[in-house]
Structure formats: C-alpha cells, structure tokens
CSV table of C-alpha atoms in Angstrom, one decimal:
chain,number,residue,atom,x,y,z
A,3,UNK,CA,-16.3,-12.1,4.7
A,4,UNK,CA,-16.0,-8.6,3.3
A,5,UNK,CA,-17.0,-6.5,0.4
A,6,UNK,CA,-14.9,-4.1,-1.6
A,7,UNK,CA,-16.3,-0.9,-3.1
A,8,UNK,CA,-14.8,1.6,-5.4
A,9,UNK,CA,-14.2,5.0,-3.7
A,10,UNK,CA,-13.0,8.1,-5.5
A,11,UNK,CA,-9.4,8.7,-4.7
A,12,UNK,CA,-10.1,12.3,-3.6
A,13,UNK,CA,-12.7,11.0,-1.1
A,14,UNK,CA,-10.3,8.4,0.2
A,15,UNK,CA,-7.4,10.9,0.6
A,16,UNK,CA,-9.8,13.3,2.5
A,17,UNK,CA,-10.4,10.6,5.1
A,18,UNK,CA,-6.8,9.5,5.6
A,19,UNK,CA,-3.8,11.1,7.4
A,20,UNK,CA,-1.2,12.7,5.1
A,21,UNK,CA,1.0,10.0,3.6
A,22,UNK,CA,4.1,11.6,5.2
A,23,UNK,CA,2.5,10.9,8.6
A,24,UNK,CA,2.1,7.1,7.9
A,25,UNK,CA,4.9,4.7,8.7
A,26,UNK,CA,3.7,1.7,6.8
A,27,UNK,CA,1.0,0.4,4.4
A,28,UNK,CA,-0.1,-3.2,4.0
A,29,UNK,CA,-1.0,-4.2,0.5
A,30,UNK,CA,-3.0,-7.5,0.2
A,31,UNK,CA,-3.8,-7.5,-3.5
A,32,UNK,CA,-2.8,-5.9,-6.9
A,33,UNK,CA,-6.1,-4.0,-6.8
A,34,UNK,CA,-5.2,-2.4,-3.4
A,35,UNK,CA,-1.7,-1.7,-4.8
A,36,UNK,CA,-3.2,0.2,-7.7
A,37,UNK,CA,-5.5,2.3,-5.4
A,38,UNK,CA,-2.7,3.1,-3.0
A,39,UNK,CA,-0.3,4.0,-5.8
A,40,UNK,CA,-2.9,6.4,-7.3
A,41,UNK,CA,-3.4,8.0,-3.9
A,42,UNK,CA,0.4,8.4,-3.4
A,43,UNK,CA,0.7,10.0,-6.8
A,44,UNK,CA,-1.7,12.7,-5.9
A,45,UNK,CA,-0.1,13.9,-2.7
A,46,UNK,CA,2.2,16.9,-2.5
A,47,UNK,CA,4.6,15.3,-0.1
A,48,UNK,CA,6.4,12.1,-0.7
A,49,UNK,CA,5.6,8.9,1.2
A,50,UNK,CA,8.6,8.0,3.3
A,51,UNK,CA,7.3,4.8,5.0
A,52,UNK,CA,7.4,1.2,4.0
A,53,UNK,CA,5.0,-0.6,1.8
A,54,UNK,CA,4.5,-4.2,2.8
A,55,UNK,CA,3.1,-6.4,0.0
A,56,UNK,CA,1.7,-9.9,0.3
A,57,UNK,CA,3.1,-10.9,-3.2
A,58,UNK,CA,5.0,-9.7,-6.2
A,59,UNK,CA,1.7,-9.1,-8.0
A,60,UNK,CA,0.6,-6.8,-5.1
A,61,UNK,CA,3.9,-5.0,-5.3
A,62,UNK,CA,3.8,-4.5,-9.1
A,63,UNK,CA,2.0,-1.2,-9.1
A,64,UNK,CA,5.0,0.4,-7.3
A,65,UNK,CA,7.7,-0.8,-9.7
A,66,UNK,CA,10.0,1.9,-10.7
A,67,UNK,CA,9.0,4.2,-8.0
A,68,UNK,CA,12.0,6.1,-6.7
A,69,UNK,CA,12.5,6.5,-3.0
A,70,UNK,CA,9.9,4.0,-1.9
A,71,UNK,CA,10.8,1.1,0.4
A,72,UNK,CA,8.8,-1.8,-1.0
A,73,UNK,CA,9.0,-5.2,0.8
A,74,UNK,CA,7.4,-8.4,-0.4
A,75,UNK,CA,6.5,-11.4,1.8
A,76,UNK,CA,8.5,-14.6,1.3
A,77,UNK,CA,5.2,-16.4,0.8
A,78,UNK,CA,1.8,-15.0,-0.3
A,79,UNK,CA,0.1,-15.4,3.1
A,80,UNK,CA,-0.8,-13.1,6.0
A,81,UNK,CA,1.7,-14.6,8.4
A,82,UNK,CA,4.6,-14.0,6.0
A,83,UNK,CA,3.5,-10.5,5.3
A,84,UNK,CA,3.2,-9.6,8.9
A,85,UNK,CA,6.6,-11.1,9.6
A,86,UNK,CA,8.0,-8.3,7.3
A,87,UNK,CA,6.9,-5.7,9.8
A,88,UNK,CA,9.3,-7.0,12.4
A,89,UNK,CA,12.2,-7.4,10.1
A,90,UNK,CA,14.8,-4.7,9.5
C-alpha cells in the first residue's frame, strides 16, 4: 500500500540528482509521466537516459519530445516493464 502526494516541482528537483546524471527513469502511470515531464522541462541540461514506461498511457506525456529514448513495456505489468531494462 502506498500514498501519493503532490510535491512542488522545484522541491522535487532540489532533492534529485541532475537529469543528465540519471541513466533511466521508470514511469508507472500517466500521472507520474506528467510529473517527470514537467521536471525534465525545467532543467537546463537535457536528459540523455532512457524512460521506461509501463504502458502507452504512461508514455503519452513524452510524445513529441525530441532526443528522448522512450520505451514501452509489451504488457502493462511490472515484469514486462523491468524486462525493458535488460533489452538493447
């Protein structure tokens, strides 16, 4: 069980490493995709890693983003999403 809470993007960015230092991001929901997309839009250096999404809906916030490697799981489950990490 978990609880989600809204956090200001600036506060979230202050607690994370710089996006260019991150190799991959896991996106489990469209809501999470929207939050991560807003964070990446506010950084000065582009994100060069991979965004692993559990579904097309979770990947939707990144549509049209140039230079991003967006990968979507074959099925909308954790095992399929994690299998993306080991694939080229």
